Coordinates of C-alpha atoms in Angstrom, one line a residue:
X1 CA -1.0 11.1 10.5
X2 CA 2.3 11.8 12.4
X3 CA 4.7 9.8 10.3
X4 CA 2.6 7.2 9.4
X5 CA 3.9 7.2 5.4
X6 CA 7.2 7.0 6.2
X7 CA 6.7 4.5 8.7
X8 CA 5.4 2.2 5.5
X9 CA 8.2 3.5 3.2
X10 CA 10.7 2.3 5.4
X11 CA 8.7 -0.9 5.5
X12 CA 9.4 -1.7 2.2
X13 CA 12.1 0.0 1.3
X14 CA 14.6 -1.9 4.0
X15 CA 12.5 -4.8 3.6
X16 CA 9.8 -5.3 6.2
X17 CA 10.1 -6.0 10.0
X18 CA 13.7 -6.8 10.1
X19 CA 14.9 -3.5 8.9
X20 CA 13.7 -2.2 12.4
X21 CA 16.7 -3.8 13.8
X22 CA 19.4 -1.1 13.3
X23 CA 22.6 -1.6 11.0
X24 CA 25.3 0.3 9.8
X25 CA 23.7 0.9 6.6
X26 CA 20.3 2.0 7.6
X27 CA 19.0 5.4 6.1
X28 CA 15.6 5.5 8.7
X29 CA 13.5 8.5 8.4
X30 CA 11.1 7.9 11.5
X31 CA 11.7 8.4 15.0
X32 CA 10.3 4.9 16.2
X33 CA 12.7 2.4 15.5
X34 CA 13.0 -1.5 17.2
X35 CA 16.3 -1.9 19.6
X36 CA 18.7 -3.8 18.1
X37 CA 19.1 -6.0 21.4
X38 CA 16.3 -8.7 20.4
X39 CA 15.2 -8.6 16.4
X40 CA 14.1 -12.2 16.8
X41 CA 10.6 -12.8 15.3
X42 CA 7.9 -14.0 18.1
X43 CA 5.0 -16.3 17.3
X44 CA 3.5 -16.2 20.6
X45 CA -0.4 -15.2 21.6
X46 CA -1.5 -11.8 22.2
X47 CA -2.5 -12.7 25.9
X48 CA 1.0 -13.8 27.1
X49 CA 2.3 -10.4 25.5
X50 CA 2.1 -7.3 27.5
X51 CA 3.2 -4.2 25.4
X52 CA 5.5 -3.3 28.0
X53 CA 6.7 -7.0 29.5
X54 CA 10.7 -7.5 29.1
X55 CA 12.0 -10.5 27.0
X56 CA 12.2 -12.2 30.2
X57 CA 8.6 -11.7 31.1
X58 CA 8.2 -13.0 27.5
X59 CA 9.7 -16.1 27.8
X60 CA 8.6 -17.2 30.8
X61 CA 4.9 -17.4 28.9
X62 CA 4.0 -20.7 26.5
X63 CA 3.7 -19.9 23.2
X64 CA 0.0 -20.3 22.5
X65 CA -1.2 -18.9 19.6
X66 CA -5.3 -17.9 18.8
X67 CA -7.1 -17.7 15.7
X68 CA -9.4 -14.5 17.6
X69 CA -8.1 -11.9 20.0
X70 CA -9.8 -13.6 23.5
X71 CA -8.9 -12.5 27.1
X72 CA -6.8 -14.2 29.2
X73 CA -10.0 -16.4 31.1
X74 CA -11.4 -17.1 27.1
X75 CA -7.7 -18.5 26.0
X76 CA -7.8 -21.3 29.1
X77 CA -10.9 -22.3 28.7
X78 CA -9.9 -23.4 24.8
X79 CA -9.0 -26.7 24.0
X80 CA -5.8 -27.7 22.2
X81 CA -7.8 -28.6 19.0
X82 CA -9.3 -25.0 18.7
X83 CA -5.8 -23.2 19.0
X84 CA -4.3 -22.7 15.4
X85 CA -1.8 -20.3 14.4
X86 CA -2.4 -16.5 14.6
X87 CA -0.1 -13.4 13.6
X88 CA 3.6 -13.5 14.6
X89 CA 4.1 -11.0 16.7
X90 CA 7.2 -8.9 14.9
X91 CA 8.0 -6.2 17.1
X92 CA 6.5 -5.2 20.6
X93 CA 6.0 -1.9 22.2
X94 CA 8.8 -2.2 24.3
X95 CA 11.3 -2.8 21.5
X96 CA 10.7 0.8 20.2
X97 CA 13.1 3.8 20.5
X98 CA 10.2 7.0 20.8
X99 CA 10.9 10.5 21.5
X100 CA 9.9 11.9 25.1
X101 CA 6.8 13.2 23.6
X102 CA 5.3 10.0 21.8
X103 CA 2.7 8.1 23.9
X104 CA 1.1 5.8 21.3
X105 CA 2.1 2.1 21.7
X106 CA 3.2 0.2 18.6
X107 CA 3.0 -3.6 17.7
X108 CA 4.9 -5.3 14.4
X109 CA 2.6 -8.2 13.2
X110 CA 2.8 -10.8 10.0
X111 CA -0.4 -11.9 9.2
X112 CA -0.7 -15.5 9.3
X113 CA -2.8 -16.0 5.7
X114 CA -0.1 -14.4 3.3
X115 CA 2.8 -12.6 5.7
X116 CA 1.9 -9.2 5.2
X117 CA 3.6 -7.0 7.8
X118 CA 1.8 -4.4 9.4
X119 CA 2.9 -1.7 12.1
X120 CA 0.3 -0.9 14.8
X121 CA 0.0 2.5 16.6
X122 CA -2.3 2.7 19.0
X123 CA -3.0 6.2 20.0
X124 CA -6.2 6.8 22.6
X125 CA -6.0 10.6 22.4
X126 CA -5.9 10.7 18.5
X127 CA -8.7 12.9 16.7
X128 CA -7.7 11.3 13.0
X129 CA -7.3 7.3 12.5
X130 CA -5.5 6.4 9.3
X131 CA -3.8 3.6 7.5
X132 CA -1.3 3.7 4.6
X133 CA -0.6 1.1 2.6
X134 CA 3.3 1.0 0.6
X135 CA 3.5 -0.7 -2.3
X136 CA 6.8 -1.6 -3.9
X137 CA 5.9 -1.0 -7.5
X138 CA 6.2 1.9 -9.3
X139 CA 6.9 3.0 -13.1
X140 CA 10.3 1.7 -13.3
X141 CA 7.8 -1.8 -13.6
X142 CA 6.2 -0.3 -16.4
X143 CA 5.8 -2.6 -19.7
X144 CA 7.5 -1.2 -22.9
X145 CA 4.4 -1.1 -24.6
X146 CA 2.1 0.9 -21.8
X147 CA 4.1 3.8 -20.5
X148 CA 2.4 4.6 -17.4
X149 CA 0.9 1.8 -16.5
X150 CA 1.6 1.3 -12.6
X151 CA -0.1 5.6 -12.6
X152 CA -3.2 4.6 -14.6
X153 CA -3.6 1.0 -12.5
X154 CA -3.3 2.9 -9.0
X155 CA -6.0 5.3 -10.7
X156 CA -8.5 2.3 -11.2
X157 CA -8.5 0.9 -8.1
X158 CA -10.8 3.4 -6.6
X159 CA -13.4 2.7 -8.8
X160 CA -15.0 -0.5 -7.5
X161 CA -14.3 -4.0 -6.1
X162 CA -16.2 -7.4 -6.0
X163 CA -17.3 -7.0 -2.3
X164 CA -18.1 -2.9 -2.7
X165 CA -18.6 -2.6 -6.6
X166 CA -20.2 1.1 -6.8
X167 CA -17.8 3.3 -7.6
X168 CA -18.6 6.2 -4.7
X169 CA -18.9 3.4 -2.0
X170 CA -15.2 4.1 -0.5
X171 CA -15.2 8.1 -1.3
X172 CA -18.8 8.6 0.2
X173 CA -17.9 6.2 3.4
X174 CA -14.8 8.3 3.6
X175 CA -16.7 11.6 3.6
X176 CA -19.9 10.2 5.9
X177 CA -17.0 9.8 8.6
X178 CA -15.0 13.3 8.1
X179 CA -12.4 11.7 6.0
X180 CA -10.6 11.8 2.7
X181 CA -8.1 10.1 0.6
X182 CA -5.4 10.0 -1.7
X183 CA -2.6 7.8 -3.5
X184 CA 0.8 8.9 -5.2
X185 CA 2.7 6.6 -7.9
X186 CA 6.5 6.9 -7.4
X187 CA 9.7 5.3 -9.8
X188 CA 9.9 1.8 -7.1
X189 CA 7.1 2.9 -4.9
X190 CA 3.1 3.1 -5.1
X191 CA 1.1 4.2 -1.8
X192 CA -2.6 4.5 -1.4
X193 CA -3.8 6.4 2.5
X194 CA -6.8 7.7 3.9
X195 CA -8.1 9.1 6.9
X196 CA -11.1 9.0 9.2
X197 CA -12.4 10.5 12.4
X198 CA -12.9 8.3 15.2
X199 CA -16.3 7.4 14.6
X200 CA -18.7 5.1 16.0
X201 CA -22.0 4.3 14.3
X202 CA -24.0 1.7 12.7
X203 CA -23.6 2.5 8.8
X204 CA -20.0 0.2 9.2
X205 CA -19.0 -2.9 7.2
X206 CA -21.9 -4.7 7.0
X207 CA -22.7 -2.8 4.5
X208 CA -21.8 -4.5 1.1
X209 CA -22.0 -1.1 -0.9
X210 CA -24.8 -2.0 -2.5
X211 CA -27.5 -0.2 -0.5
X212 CA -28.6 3.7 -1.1
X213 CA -29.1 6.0 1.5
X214 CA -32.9 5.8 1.2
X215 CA -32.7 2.0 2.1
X216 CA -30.3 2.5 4.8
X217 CA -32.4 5.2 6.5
X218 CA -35.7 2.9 5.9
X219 CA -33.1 0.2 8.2
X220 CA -32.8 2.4 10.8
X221 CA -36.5 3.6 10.7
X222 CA -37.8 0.0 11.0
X223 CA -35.3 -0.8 13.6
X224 CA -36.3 2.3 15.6
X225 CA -39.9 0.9 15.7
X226 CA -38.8 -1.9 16.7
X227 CA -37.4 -0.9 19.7
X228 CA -33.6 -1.8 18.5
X229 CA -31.4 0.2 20.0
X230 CA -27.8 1.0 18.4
X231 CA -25.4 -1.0 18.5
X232 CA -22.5 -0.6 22.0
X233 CA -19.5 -0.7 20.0
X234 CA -16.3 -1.5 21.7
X235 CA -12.6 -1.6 20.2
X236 CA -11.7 -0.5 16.8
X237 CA -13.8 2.4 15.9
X238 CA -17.0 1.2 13.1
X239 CA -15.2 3.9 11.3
X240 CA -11.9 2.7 10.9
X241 CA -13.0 -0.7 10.6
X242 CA -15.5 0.2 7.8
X243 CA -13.0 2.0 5.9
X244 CA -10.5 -0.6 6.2
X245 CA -12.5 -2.8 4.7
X246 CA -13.4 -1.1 1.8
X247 CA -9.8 -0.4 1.7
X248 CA -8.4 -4.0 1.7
X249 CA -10.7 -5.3 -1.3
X250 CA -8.1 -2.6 -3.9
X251 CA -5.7 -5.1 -2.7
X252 CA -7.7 -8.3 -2.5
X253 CA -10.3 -7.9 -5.7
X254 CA -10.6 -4.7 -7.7
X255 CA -13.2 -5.2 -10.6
X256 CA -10.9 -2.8 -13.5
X257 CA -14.3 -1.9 -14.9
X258 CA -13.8 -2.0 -19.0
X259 CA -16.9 0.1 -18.9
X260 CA -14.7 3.4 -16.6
X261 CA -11.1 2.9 -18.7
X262 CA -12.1 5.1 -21.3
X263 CA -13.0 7.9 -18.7
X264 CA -9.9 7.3 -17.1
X265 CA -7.6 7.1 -19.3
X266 CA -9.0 10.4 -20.6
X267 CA -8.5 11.6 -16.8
X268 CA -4.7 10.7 -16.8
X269 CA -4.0 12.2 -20.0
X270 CA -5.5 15.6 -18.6
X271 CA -3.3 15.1 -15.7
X272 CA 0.1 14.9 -18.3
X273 CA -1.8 18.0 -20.3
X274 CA -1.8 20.1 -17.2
X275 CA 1.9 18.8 -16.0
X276 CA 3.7 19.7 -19.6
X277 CA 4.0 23.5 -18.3
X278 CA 5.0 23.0 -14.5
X279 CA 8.6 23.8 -14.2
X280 CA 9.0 20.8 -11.8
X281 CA 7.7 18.5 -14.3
X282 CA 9.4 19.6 -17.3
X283 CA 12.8 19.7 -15.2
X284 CA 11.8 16.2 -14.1
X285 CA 11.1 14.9 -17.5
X286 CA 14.7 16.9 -18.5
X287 CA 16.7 14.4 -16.5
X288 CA 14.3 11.5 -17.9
X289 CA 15.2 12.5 -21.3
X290 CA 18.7 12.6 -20.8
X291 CA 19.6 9.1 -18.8
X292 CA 20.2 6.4 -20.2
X293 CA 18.1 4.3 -22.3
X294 CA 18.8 0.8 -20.5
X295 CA 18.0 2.3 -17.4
X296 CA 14.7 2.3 -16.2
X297 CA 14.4 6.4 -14.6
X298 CA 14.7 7.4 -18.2
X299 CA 10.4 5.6 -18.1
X300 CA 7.6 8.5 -19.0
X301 CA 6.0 7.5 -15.6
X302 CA 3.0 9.4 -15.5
X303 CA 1.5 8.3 -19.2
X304 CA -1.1 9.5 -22.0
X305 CA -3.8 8.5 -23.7
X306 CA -1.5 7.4 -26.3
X307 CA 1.2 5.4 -24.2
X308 CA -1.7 3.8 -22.0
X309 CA -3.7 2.6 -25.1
X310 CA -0.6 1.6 -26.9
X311 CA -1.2 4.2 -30.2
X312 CA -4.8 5.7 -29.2
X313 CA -5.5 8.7 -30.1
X314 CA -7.2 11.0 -27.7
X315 CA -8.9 13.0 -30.0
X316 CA -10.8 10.0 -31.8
X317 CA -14.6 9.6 -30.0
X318 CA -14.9 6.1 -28.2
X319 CA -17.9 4.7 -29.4
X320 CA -18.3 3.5 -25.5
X321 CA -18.9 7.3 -24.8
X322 CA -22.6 7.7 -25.8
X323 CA -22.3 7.7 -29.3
X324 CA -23.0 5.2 -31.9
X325 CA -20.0 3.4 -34.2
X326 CA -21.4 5.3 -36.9
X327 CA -21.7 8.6 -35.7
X328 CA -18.6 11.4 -36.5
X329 CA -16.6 12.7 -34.2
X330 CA -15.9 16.4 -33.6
X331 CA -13.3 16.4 -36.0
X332 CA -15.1 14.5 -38.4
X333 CA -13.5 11.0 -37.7
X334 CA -15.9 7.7 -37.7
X335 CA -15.7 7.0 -33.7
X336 CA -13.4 4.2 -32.8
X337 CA -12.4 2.2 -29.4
X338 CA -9.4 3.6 -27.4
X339 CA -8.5 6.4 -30.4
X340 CA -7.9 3.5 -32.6
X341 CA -5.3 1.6 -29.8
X342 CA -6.0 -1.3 -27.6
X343 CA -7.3 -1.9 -23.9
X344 CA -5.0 -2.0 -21.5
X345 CA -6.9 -3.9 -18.9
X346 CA -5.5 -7.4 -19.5
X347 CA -1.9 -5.3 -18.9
X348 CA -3.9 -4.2 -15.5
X349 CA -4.9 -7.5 -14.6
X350 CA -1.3 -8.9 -14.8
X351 CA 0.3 -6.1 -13.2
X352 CA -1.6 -6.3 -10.1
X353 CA -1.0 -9.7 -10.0
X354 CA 2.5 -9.4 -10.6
X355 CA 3.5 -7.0 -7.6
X356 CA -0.5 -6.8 -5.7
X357 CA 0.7 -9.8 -3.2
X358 CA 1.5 -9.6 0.5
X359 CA 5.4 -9.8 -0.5
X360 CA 5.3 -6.4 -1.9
X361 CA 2.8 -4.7 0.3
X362 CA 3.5 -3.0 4.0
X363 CA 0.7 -1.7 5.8
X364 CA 0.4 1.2 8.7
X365 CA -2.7 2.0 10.5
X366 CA -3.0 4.2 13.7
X367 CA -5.8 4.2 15.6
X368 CA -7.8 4.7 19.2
X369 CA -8.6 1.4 19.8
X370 CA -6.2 -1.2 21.4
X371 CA -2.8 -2.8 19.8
X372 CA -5.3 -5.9 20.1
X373 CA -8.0 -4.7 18.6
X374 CA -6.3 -2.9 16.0
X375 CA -4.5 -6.3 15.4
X376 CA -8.3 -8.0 15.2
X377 CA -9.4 -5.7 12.7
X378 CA -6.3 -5.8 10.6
X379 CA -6.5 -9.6 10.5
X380 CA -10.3 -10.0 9.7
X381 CA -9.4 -7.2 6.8
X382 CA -6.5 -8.0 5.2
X383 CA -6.5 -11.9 6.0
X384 CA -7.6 -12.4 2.1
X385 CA -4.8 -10.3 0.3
X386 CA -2.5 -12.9 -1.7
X387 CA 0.7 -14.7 -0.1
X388 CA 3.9 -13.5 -2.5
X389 CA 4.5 -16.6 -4.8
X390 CA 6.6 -19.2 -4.0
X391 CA 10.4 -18.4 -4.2
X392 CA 9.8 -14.7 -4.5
X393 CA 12.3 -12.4 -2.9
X394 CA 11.5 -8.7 -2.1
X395 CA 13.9 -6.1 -3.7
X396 CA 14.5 -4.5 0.1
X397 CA 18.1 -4.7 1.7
X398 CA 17.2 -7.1 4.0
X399 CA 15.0 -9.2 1.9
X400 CA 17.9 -9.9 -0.2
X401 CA 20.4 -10.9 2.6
X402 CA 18.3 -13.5 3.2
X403 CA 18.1 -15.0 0.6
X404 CA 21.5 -15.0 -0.4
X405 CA 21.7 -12.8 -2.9
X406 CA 23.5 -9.7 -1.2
X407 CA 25.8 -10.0 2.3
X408 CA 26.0 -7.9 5.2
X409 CA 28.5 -4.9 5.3
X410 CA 31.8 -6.3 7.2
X411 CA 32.8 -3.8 10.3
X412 CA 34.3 -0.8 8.7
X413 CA 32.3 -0.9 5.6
X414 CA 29.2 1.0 5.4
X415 CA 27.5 -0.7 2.1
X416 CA 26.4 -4.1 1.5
X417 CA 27.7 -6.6 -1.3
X418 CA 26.3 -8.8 -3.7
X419 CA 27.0 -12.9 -4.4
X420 CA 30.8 -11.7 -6.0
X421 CA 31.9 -9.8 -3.5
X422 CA 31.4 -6.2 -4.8
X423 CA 29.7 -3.1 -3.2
X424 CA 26.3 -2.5 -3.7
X425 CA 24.9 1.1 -3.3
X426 CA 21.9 0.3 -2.1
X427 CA 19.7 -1.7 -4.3
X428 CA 20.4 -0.1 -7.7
X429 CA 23.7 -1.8 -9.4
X430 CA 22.1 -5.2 -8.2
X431 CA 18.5 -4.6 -9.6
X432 CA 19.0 -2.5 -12.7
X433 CA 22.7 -3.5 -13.7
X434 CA 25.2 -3.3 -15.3
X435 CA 23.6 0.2 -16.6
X436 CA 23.4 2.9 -14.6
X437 CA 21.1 5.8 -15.0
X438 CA 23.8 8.8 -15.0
X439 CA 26.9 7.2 -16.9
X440 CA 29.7 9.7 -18.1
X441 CA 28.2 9.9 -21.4
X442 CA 24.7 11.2 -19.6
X443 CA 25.8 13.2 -17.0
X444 CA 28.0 14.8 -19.8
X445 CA 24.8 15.4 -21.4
X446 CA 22.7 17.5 -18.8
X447 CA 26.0 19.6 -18.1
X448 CA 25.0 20.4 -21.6
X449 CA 22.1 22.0 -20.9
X450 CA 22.2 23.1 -17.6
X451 CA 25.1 25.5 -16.9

């Protein structure tokens, strides 16, 4: 997955497709990066684009847009009525700056449901195909009252969704097709990934996740007799599009099972038990300790049982677990719901809907198949994944330029400045302020206790 994280991470953190076009300010930690001669957004149809046309070939085209991904003779042969608007076309493959070495072809895209920007790599030699999605949310958006919360919420959506409700279904379709997963909660940042091989099969999404393995091989045994023969795939691999699928629905409907928070939250708070004696993490938490209080680094990001469930305690038996309301715990206590706390799943509920839109959300997927097939797939995927709400402004660079809110550096200067005219470090002073996280008082502090 050559790059493909920080290909999202820069997504979001220099605000989406315009931060390919370089500035003075620009801290880029990829390789591929759009030429700063034409950052103009395109909505024009992916027939009149060739990955490697100039801007004049470009403009010389109509701009016709398609709902589908046809060929050139299918795009004719449609009438004016039937052409509706399809993905803007952000960035094309000629716009990128590659090493020698790179052959795969890349595409920019803004979905035309909700705006979600999505880099393309199209790659025909790969052995892996992957996708990462970056979102920008992390602990610093924790509530007061449920330390922890954006760790615990990235834990639970893994464990089902409306359209693949068992809780294997996106593991086991990872594993079937020689891949795995992962996610990581950050202070601004959340990303979930995975990985496939390039496979092709029938076991893809038209599966709903509902079906065992005994009643798909029964499918294939009755289609077998009747003289069906596999499907001739072409385009995006049934792997990739499979998993993409089941990957879209964390970020279109995830179920937050009431019945798996227990479990989870018990998972989470082994994962702090296990933490407390790595040096890393107790350095880490050090540093936490000591900024200041108005700042939001000085969050317990990674949570227990007794910051998730708002005064739970751990050691008190769930009566959810097996055992009856009346029945004693191991320590002799009656067994009570979350340790005697509350649920945090309404606090789930409104966090993903808070920051789980297309505004916050940057997507990267690399792949075999075409830029237009990849581009087909994306769209049928992640065409259901909420538009940001009206007015919202991203907390990226760019995204704030553009709305007013910050202005771009003047020549000499190397830092951006907000609506009064004073330098911004980044994002920081204008999102968190006026505190800061290391004031003279902390930094005072930690000299303290580290010589």
């Amino acid at each position: 997955m050559r790059n493909l994280l920080s290909f999202s991470a820069v997504f979001l953190l220099l605000g989406g497709s315009e931060a390919f076009a370089t500035n003075p300010f620009s801290n880029f930690r990829t390789r591929a990066r759009v030429k700063q001669s034409n950052p103009q957004l395109r909505d024009v149809g992916e027939t009149v684009v060739d990955p490697l046309a100039t801007d004049a070939d470009i403009q010389q085209e109509p701009p016709i847009t398609f709902t589908s991904s046809p060929t050139t003779e299918e795009s004719t042969a449609l009438n004016p009525s039937e052409q509706t608007l399809r993905s803007k076309i952000l960035a094309t493959d000629s716009e990128f700056q590659k090493s020698l070495p790179d052959t795969r072809s890349y595409r920019v895209i803004s979905l035309p449901q909700n705006s979600l920007t999505v880099l393309l790599a199209s790659d025909p030699q790969t052995d892996v195909e992957a996708a990462s999605m970056h979102v920008r949310a992390g602990h610093f958006d924790d509530p007061p009252h449920r330390a922890g919360l954006a760790h615990f919420h990235e834990h639970m959506l893994f464990l089902g969704t409306e359209k693949y409700p068992r809780e294997e279904e996106y593991e086991e379709f990872l594993g079937r097709n020689g891949g795995m997963s992962n996610a990581y909660t950050d202070m601004e940042d959340t990303n979930y990934y995975f990985n496939v091989a390039p496979l092709d099969h029938d076991d893809d999404d038209d599966d709903e996740g509902g079906s065992s393995e005994e009643e798909k091989d029964d499918n294939m045994n009755a289609e077998e007799k009747n003289g069906k023969s596999k499907k001739v795939r072409h385009g995006t691999s049934a792997a990739l599009a499979g998993a993409l699928d089941r990957f879209s629905q964390f970020f279109i409907s995830p179920l937050f099972d009431e019945s798996m928070l227990e479990r989870e939250l018990r998972a989470v708070n082994s994962e702090y038990l296990n933490g407390r004696t790595a040096d890393n993490w107790r350095n880490y938490q050090m540093l936490k300790q000591g900024a200041s209080k108005e700042h939001p680094f000085s969050k317990f990001g990674c949570g227990n049982y007794n910051t998730l469930t708002n005064g739970g305690d751990p050691s008190l038996k769930n009566e959810n677990d097996g055992n009856s309301g009346e029945e004693e715990s191991a320590n002799g206590s009656t067994a009570v719901e979350f340790g005697g706390g509350s649920s945090p799943r309404e606090d789930l509920i409104k966090f993903w809907t808070d920051k789980y839109h297309a505004g916050n959300l940057r997507l990267c997927v690399v792949g075999r198949a075409s830029l237009d097939d990849l581009q087909k797939t994306v769209e049928q995927a992640f065409g259901g994944v909420r538009p940001p709400p009206p007015g919202f402004v991203a907390n990226g660079i760019m995204d704030r330029i553009h709305a007013g809110k910050l202005q771009l550096p003047s020549p000499g200067e190397s830092h951006p400045k907000d609506e009064h005219g004073e330098f911004v470090f980044q994002t920081e002073h204008s999102t968190y302020g006026p505190s800061v996280a290391f004031g003279p008082d902390q930094l005072g502090l930690i000299r303290e206790v580290v010589p």
